Coordinates of C-alpha atoms and ligand atoms in Angstrom, one line a residue:
M396 CA 165.3 135.2 177.2
G397 CA 166.3 138.5 178.8
E398 CA 168.2 141.2 176.9
R399 CA 169.3 139.9 173.5
P400 CA 172.9 141.0 172.5
T401 CA 173.2 143.3 169.5
A402 CA 176.0 143.2 167.0
R403 CA 178.1 146.3 166.7
I404 CA 176.5 149.0 164.6
P405 CA 178.0 148.5 161.1
V406 CA 177.2 144.8 161.3
A407 CA 173.7 145.1 162.7
S408 CA 172.7 147.7 160.1
E409 CA 174.3 145.7 157.2
S410 CA 171.8 144.1 154.9
G411 CA 174.2 141.5 153.6
Y412 CA 175.0 140.4 150.0
H413 CA 171.9 140.0 147.9
S414 CA 171.9 138.0 144.8
P415 CA 168.9 135.7 144.9
Q416 CA 169.7 132.0 144.3
L417 CA 166.4 131.1 142.5
D418 CA 165.7 127.8 141.0
V419 CA 165.5 128.6 137.3
A420 CA 166.6 126.9 134.0
V421 CA 169.0 129.6 132.9
R422 CA 171.2 131.3 135.5
L423 CA 172.9 134.4 134.2
N424 CA 173.1 136.5 137.3
T425 CA 176.5 135.9 139.1
N426 CA 179.0 135.9 136.2
E427 CA 179.9 132.2 136.7
S428 CA 181.3 130.1 133.9
P429 CA 178.5 128.3 132.1
F430 CA 180.8 125.3 131.6
P431 CA 182.2 123.0 134.3
P432 CA 186.0 122.6 134.5
P433 CA 187.6 120.1 132.1
P434 CA 186.9 116.4 132.9
G435 CA 190.7 115.7 133.3
F436 CA 190.8 118.3 136.1
V437 CA 187.9 116.8 137.9
E438 CA 189.6 113.3 137.7
A439 CA 192.8 114.8 139.0
V440 CA 191.0 116.4 142.0
A441 CA 189.3 113.0 142.8
E442 CA 192.8 111.5 142.9
A443 CA 194.1 114.3 145.0
V444 CA 191.4 113.7 147.6
R445 CA 192.8 110.3 148.4
G446 CA 196.3 111.8 148.9
V447 CA 195.3 114.4 151.5
D448 CA 196.6 114.0 155.0
W449 CA 193.2 114.7 156.6
N450 CA 194.4 114.3 160.1
R451 CA 197.1 117.0 159.6
Y452 CA 196.8 120.8 159.3
P453 CA 197.5 121.9 155.8
D454 CA 200.7 123.7 154.6
R455 CA 200.1 127.1 156.2
S456 CA 202.3 129.0 153.7
A457 CA 200.6 127.4 150.7
T458 CA 204.1 126.8 149.2
R459 CA 203.2 124.9 146.1
L460 CA 200.2 127.0 145.1
R461 CA 202.1 130.3 145.6
A462 CA 205.1 128.9 143.6
A463 CA 202.8 127.9 140.8
L464 CA 201.0 131.3 140.7
A465 CA 204.3 133.1 141.0
Q466 CA 205.6 131.2 137.9
R467 CA 202.5 132.1 136.0
Y468 CA 202.8 135.9 136.7
G469 CA 206.6 136.1 136.6
V470 CA 206.9 137.1 140.3
T471 CA 208.4 135.5 143.4
P472 CA 206.3 133.2 145.7
G473 CA 206.7 135.9 148.4
Q474 CA 204.7 138.3 146.1
V475 CA 201.6 136.0 146.1
F476 CA 198.9 135.9 148.7
A477 CA 196.1 133.3 148.4
A478 CA 192.7 133.3 150.1
N479 CA 189.2 131.9 150.0
G480 CA 188.0 133.8 147.0
S481 CA 189.1 137.3 146.1
N482 CA 186.5 138.6 148.5
E483 CA 188.7 137.2 151.3
V484 CA 191.7 138.8 149.7
L485 CA 189.8 142.1 149.8
Q486 CA 188.8 141.7 153.4
S487 CA 192.4 140.8 154.4
L488 CA 193.6 144.0 152.7
L489 CA 191.0 146.1 154.6
L490 CA 191.8 144.4 157.9
A491 CA 195.5 145.2 157.3
Y492 CA 195.4 148.6 155.7
G493 CA 191.9 149.9 156.6
G494 CA 190.0 149.9 159.9
A495 CA 189.2 152.6 162.5
G496 CA 190.5 156.0 161.5
R497 CA 191.4 154.9 158.0
S498 CA 189.7 155.3 154.7
V499 CA 189.2 153.6 151.3
A500 CA 188.1 155.2 148.0
V501 CA 186.1 153.5 145.4
F502 CA 184.6 154.7 142.1
E503 CA 180.9 154.0 141.9
P504 CA 178.9 152.4 140.4
T505 CA 181.2 149.4 141.2
Y506 CA 181.3 146.1 143.0
A507 CA 179.1 146.3 146.1
M508 CA 181.4 144.2 148.3
Y509 CA 183.9 147.1 148.5
S510 CA 181.5 149.3 150.5
Q511 CA 180.2 146.3 152.5
I512 CA 183.6 145.2 153.6
A513 CA 184.6 148.8 154.3
R514 CA 181.7 149.0 156.7
T515 CA 182.2 145.7 158.4
T516 CA 185.9 146.5 158.9
G517 CA 185.1 150.0 160.2
T518 CA 186.9 151.7 157.3
R519 CA 185.6 155.1 156.2
L520 CA 184.3 154.9 152.6
L521 CA 185.0 157.7 150.1
K522 CA 182.9 157.5 147.0
G523 CA 184.2 158.7 143.8
R524 CA 181.9 158.6 140.8
R525 CA 182.4 157.4 137.3
A526 CA 181.1 159.5 134.4
T527 CA 177.5 158.8 133.1
D528 CA 179.0 156.4 130.5
F529 CA 180.8 154.7 133.4
S530 CA 184.3 155.6 132.2
L531 CA 186.8 157.0 134.7
D532 CA 189.4 159.5 133.6
S533 CA 192.7 160.0 135.3
G534 CA 192.1 163.7 136.2
T535 CA 188.9 163.0 138.1
A536 CA 190.3 160.0 139.9
R537 CA 193.6 161.7 140.8
R538 CA 191.7 164.7 142.2
L539 CA 189.8 162.6 144.7
V540 CA 192.9 160.6 145.6
L541 CA 195.2 163.5 146.1
G542 CA 192.6 165.6 147.8
E543 CA 191.4 163.0 150.3
Q544 CA 194.6 160.8 150.6
P545 CA 192.7 157.6 151.3
D546 CA 194.7 154.8 152.8
M547 CA 193.5 152.5 150.1
V548 CA 192.1 153.0 146.6
I549 CA 190.2 150.3 144.8
L550 CA 189.9 150.2 141.1
C551 CA 187.8 147.4 139.5
S552 CA 189.0 146.6 136.0
P553 CA 187.0 145.5 134.0
N554 CA 184.5 147.2 136.3
N555 CA 181.6 145.1 137.7
P556 CA 178.7 145.7 137.0
T557 CA 179.4 148.0 134.0
G558 CA 182.1 146.0 132.1
T559 CA 184.3 149.1 131.6
P560 CA 188.1 148.4 131.4
A561 CA 190.5 151.0 133.0
A562 CA 191.6 153.6 130.5
D563 CA 195.2 153.4 129.3
G564 CA 197.5 154.9 131.9
L565 CA 194.9 155.1 134.7
V566 CA 196.5 152.5 136.8
A567 CA 200.0 154.0 136.5
D568 CA 198.6 157.5 137.3
L569 CA 196.7 156.3 140.4
E570 CA 199.8 154.3 141.6
E571 CA 201.8 157.5 141.2
A572 CA 199.2 159.4 143.2
V573 CA 199.0 157.0 146.1
G574 CA 202.8 156.8 146.2
T575 CA 203.1 160.5 147.0
Y576 CA 201.5 160.1 150.5
G577 CA 201.7 156.4 151.3
G578 CA 198.4 155.0 150.1
L579 CA 197.8 151.5 148.5
L580 CA 196.2 150.9 145.2
L581 CA 194.2 147.7 144.6
V582 CA 193.3 146.8 141.1
D583 CA 190.5 144.1 141.2
E584 CA 190.9 142.0 138.1
A585 CA 188.2 139.4 138.8
Y586 CA 187.5 139.5 135.1
G587 CA 191.0 140.3 133.9
E588 CA 191.4 137.3 131.6
F589 CA 188.5 138.6 129.5
A590 CA 190.2 141.9 128.9
H591 CA 193.6 143.0 127.4
G592 CA 196.6 143.3 129.5
S593 CA 197.0 143.2 133.3
A594 CA 198.1 145.6 136.0
A595 CA 200.0 142.6 137.5
D596 CA 202.8 143.4 135.1
L597 CA 203.4 146.7 137.0
V598 CA 203.7 145.1 140.4
S599 CA 207.1 145.6 142.0
E600 CA 208.7 146.0 145.4
D601 CA 208.9 149.8 145.0
R602 CA 205.3 150.4 143.9
S603 CA 202.2 150.7 146.1
L604 CA 200.2 148.5 143.7
V605 CA 198.4 145.2 144.4
V606 CA 196.3 143.2 141.9
S607 CA 193.7 140.6 142.8
R608 CA 192.4 137.8 140.6
T609 CA 190.2 134.8 141.2
F610 CA 189.6 131.2 140.1
S611 CA 185.8 131.9 140.3
K612 CA 185.0 133.4 137.0
T613 CA 187.4 132.5 134.2
W614 CA 188.6 129.3 135.8
A615 CA 185.1 127.9 136.1
M616 CA 185.7 127.3 139.8
A617 CA 183.3 129.5 141.7
G618 CA 182.5 126.5 143.9
A619 CA 186.2 126.1 145.0
R620 CA 186.4 129.6 146.6
L621 CA 190.0 130.5 145.7
G622 CA 191.4 133.9 144.9
Y623 CA 194.8 135.5 145.1
L624 CA 196.8 138.7 145.1
I625 CA 199.9 139.7 143.3
A626 CA 201.7 142.2 145.6
P627 CA 205.0 143.4 146.9
T628 CA 206.5 141.1 149.6
W629 CA 206.0 143.8 152.3
C630 CA 202.3 143.8 151.6
V631 CA 202.0 140.0 151.6
A632 CA 203.8 139.9 154.9
E633 CA 201.2 142.1 156.5
L634 CA 198.3 140.1 155.0
E635 CA 199.7 137.0 156.5
K636 CA 199.3 138.5 159.9
V637 CA 195.5 139.1 159.5
A638 CA 194.7 135.8 157.8
L639 CA 193.6 133.0 160.1
P640 CA 196.1 130.2 160.4
Y641 CA 195.5 127.4 157.9
H642 CA 192.7 129.4 156.2
L643 CA 193.2 127.5 153.0
D644 CA 192.2 123.9 153.5
A645 CA 194.4 121.0 152.2
L646 CA 192.2 120.1 149.3
K647 CA 191.8 123.6 148.1
L648 CA 195.6 124.0 148.0
E649 CA 195.8 120.9 145.7
V650 CA 192.8 122.1 143.6
G651 CA 194.5 125.4 142.9
V652 CA 197.8 123.8 141.7
L653 CA 196.0 121.3 139.6
A654 CA 193.8 123.9 137.9
L655 CA 196.9 125.7 136.6
D656 CA 197.7 122.6 134.5
Y657 CA 194.6 123.4 132.5
A658 CA 195.5 127.0 131.5
D659 CA 195.2 126.3 127.8
E660 CA 191.6 124.9 128.2
M661 CA 190.8 127.9 130.3
L662 CA 192.0 130.3 127.7
D663 CA 190.0 128.5 125.0
R664 CA 186.9 129.0 127.0
V665 CA 187.7 132.7 127.6
E666 CA 188.0 133.1 123.9
S667 CA 184.7 131.4 123.1
L668 CA 182.9 133.4 125.8
V669 CA 184.4 136.6 124.4
A670 CA 183.0 135.6 121.0
E671 CA 179.6 134.9 122.5
R672 CA 179.7 138.2 124.4
D673 CA 180.3 140.1 121.1
R674 CA 177.5 138.2 119.4
V675 CA 175.0 138.9 122.3
A676 CA 176.0 142.6 122.2
H677 CA 175.3 142.6 118.5
E678 CA 171.8 141.1 119.0
L679 CA 171.1 143.5 121.8
A680 CA 171.9 146.4 119.5
R681 CA 168.8 145.5 117.5
L682 CA 166.5 145.7 120.5
P683 CA 165.1 148.7 122.4
V684 CA 167.8 148.5 125.1
T685 CA 170.9 150.7 125.9
T686 CA 174.1 148.7 126.4
W687 CA 177.7 149.7 127.3
P688 CA 180.9 148.2 125.9
S689 CA 182.1 145.3 128.0
A690 CA 185.5 143.8 128.5
A691 CA 184.2 141.1 130.8
N692 CA 181.9 138.1 130.6
F693 CA 178.7 140.1 131.2
I694 CA 176.8 142.9 129.6
L695 CA 175.0 145.8 131.3
L696 CA 171.7 146.8 129.6
R697 CA 168.9 149.1 130.2
P698 CA 165.5 148.4 128.7
E699 CA 164.1 151.5 127.1
S700 CA 160.5 150.4 126.3
R701 CA 159.6 149.1 129.8
P702 CA 160.9 149.5 133.4
G703 CA 163.9 147.3 134.1
V704 CA 162.3 145.7 137.2
E705 CA 159.3 144.5 135.2
V706 CA 161.6 143.1 132.5
W707 CA 163.6 141.3 135.2
Q708 CA 160.5 139.7 136.6
D709 CA 159.3 138.7 133.1
L710 CA 162.6 137.0 132.5
V711 CA 162.3 135.1 135.8
D712 CA 158.8 134.0 134.7
R713 CA 160.5 132.6 131.6
S714 CA 163.0 130.8 133.9
V715 CA 165.9 133.2 133.0
L716 CA 167.7 134.9 135.9
V717 CA 169.7 138.0 135.3
R718 CA 171.0 140.5 137.9
D719 CA 168.7 143.4 138.9
F720 CA 170.7 146.7 139.4
T721 CA 167.7 148.9 139.0
A722 CA 167.9 150.1 142.6
M723 CA 171.7 150.9 142.5
P724 CA 172.4 154.7 142.5
G725 CA 173.5 155.8 139.0
M726 CA 172.1 152.7 137.4
D727 CA 168.4 153.4 137.0
G728 CA 166.6 150.6 135.2
C729 CA 169.8 148.6 134.5
L730 CA 170.1 144.8 134.3
R731 CA 173.3 142.8 134.0
V732 CA 173.4 139.5 132.0
T733 CA 176.2 137.0 132.3
I734 CA 177.4 135.4 129.1
G735 CA 176.3 131.8 129.2
S736 CA 176.5 128.9 126.7
R737 CA 175.2 129.6 123.3
V738 CA 171.9 127.8 124.1
E739 CA 171.5 129.8 127.3
N740 CA 172.2 133.1 125.5
E741 CA 169.7 132.3 122.9
T742 CA 167.1 131.4 125.6
F743 CA 167.9 134.8 127.2
L744 CA 167.6 136.7 124.0
D745 CA 164.3 135.1 123.1
A746 CA 162.9 135.7 126.5
L747 CA 164.1 139.4 126.4
R748 CA 162.5 139.9 123.0
E749 CA 159.2 138.8 124.4
A750 CA 159.6 140.8 127.6
L751 CA 160.3 144.0 125.6
R752 CA 157.3 143.6 123.3
Ligands
LIG1688 C1 183.0 138.0 141.6 C2 183.9 139.1 142.0 C3 184.8 139.0 143.1 C4 184.8 137.9 144.0 O1 185.2 136.7 143.6 P1 185.5 135.5 144.5 O2 186.9 135.2 144.2 O3 184.5 134.5 144.1 O4 185.4 135.9 146.0 C5 185.7 140.0 143.3 N1 185.6 141.2 142.6 C6 184.7 141.3 141.6 C7 184.7 142.6 140.9 C8 183.8 140.3 141.3 O5 182.9 140.5 140.4

């Protein structure tokens, strides 16, 4: 081979998404649901497979799925955009509203995919910072936004990996700020069902606010790769131009509609995970670790008696996988544990007690 082609700079220098998929007994590292979806749902999907017109392209406008989501959120189908996970929603937004010569602001520490997708789409990244307790106050956030006037602002609420929900009024304040110069505010509510309230209630045609959600976490469907955005119709129209035609396959469209029939079961699970989260937080308070209040299905913790990386490895040796954030700026020594089933949480707590000894 002669000269090997190189990818363009932001791609070639990208290290990719790193969350090791290790073979362990207890996987508490990617905020998945510990429970599979209800058996009735799985049966309904099996039935739906037989009804798919496999030789035909799927419904490009995802009519039934968008209608079902619109009904759930009290918006019109034209105010719903669906994609292969909320990561693809995010990429679509940055393809449409970011890109060369444009910028996006985030408040770190936060979800690492924002900066990665900013880089791969050639969007300049502006880094705001959360306070040392990971809260974000309106004054700080507005100063960055009004000073730099980024084309997009992303607020993760509850924030991953810290669990912090947006303070009251923050979304409205930021929406007002981006509205003064023509920016767009994205509130990423991947964990929204675990918290109180939703910014989706504020979405309207005359506000520059969009809210993304996903079936991956609360709906126990990380394997399905389905996420969506509640947004003004003018925004959805632009996103449809950057999405590839037929990007949602025929089965996924069915799966999304069927899942919404099981909303009650989903909310029951959310409730029991929230109870488990509070119980695990209570147990952690008795150990030599610092924790932060979480409105999501995970808890951030920092071991105080030993370095976080060593504790992470000790947990892996005991077949418990949590997420290692010790190398992330502003998160020295921090680990993030997803709330699992009661048995998984007990296994984690036992392993942690031993690792901290
Ligand atoms: C998990 C996660 C997502 C991505 O979810 P998918 O819908 O599975 O792509 C988006 N945002 C945050 C903050 C997440 O934690």
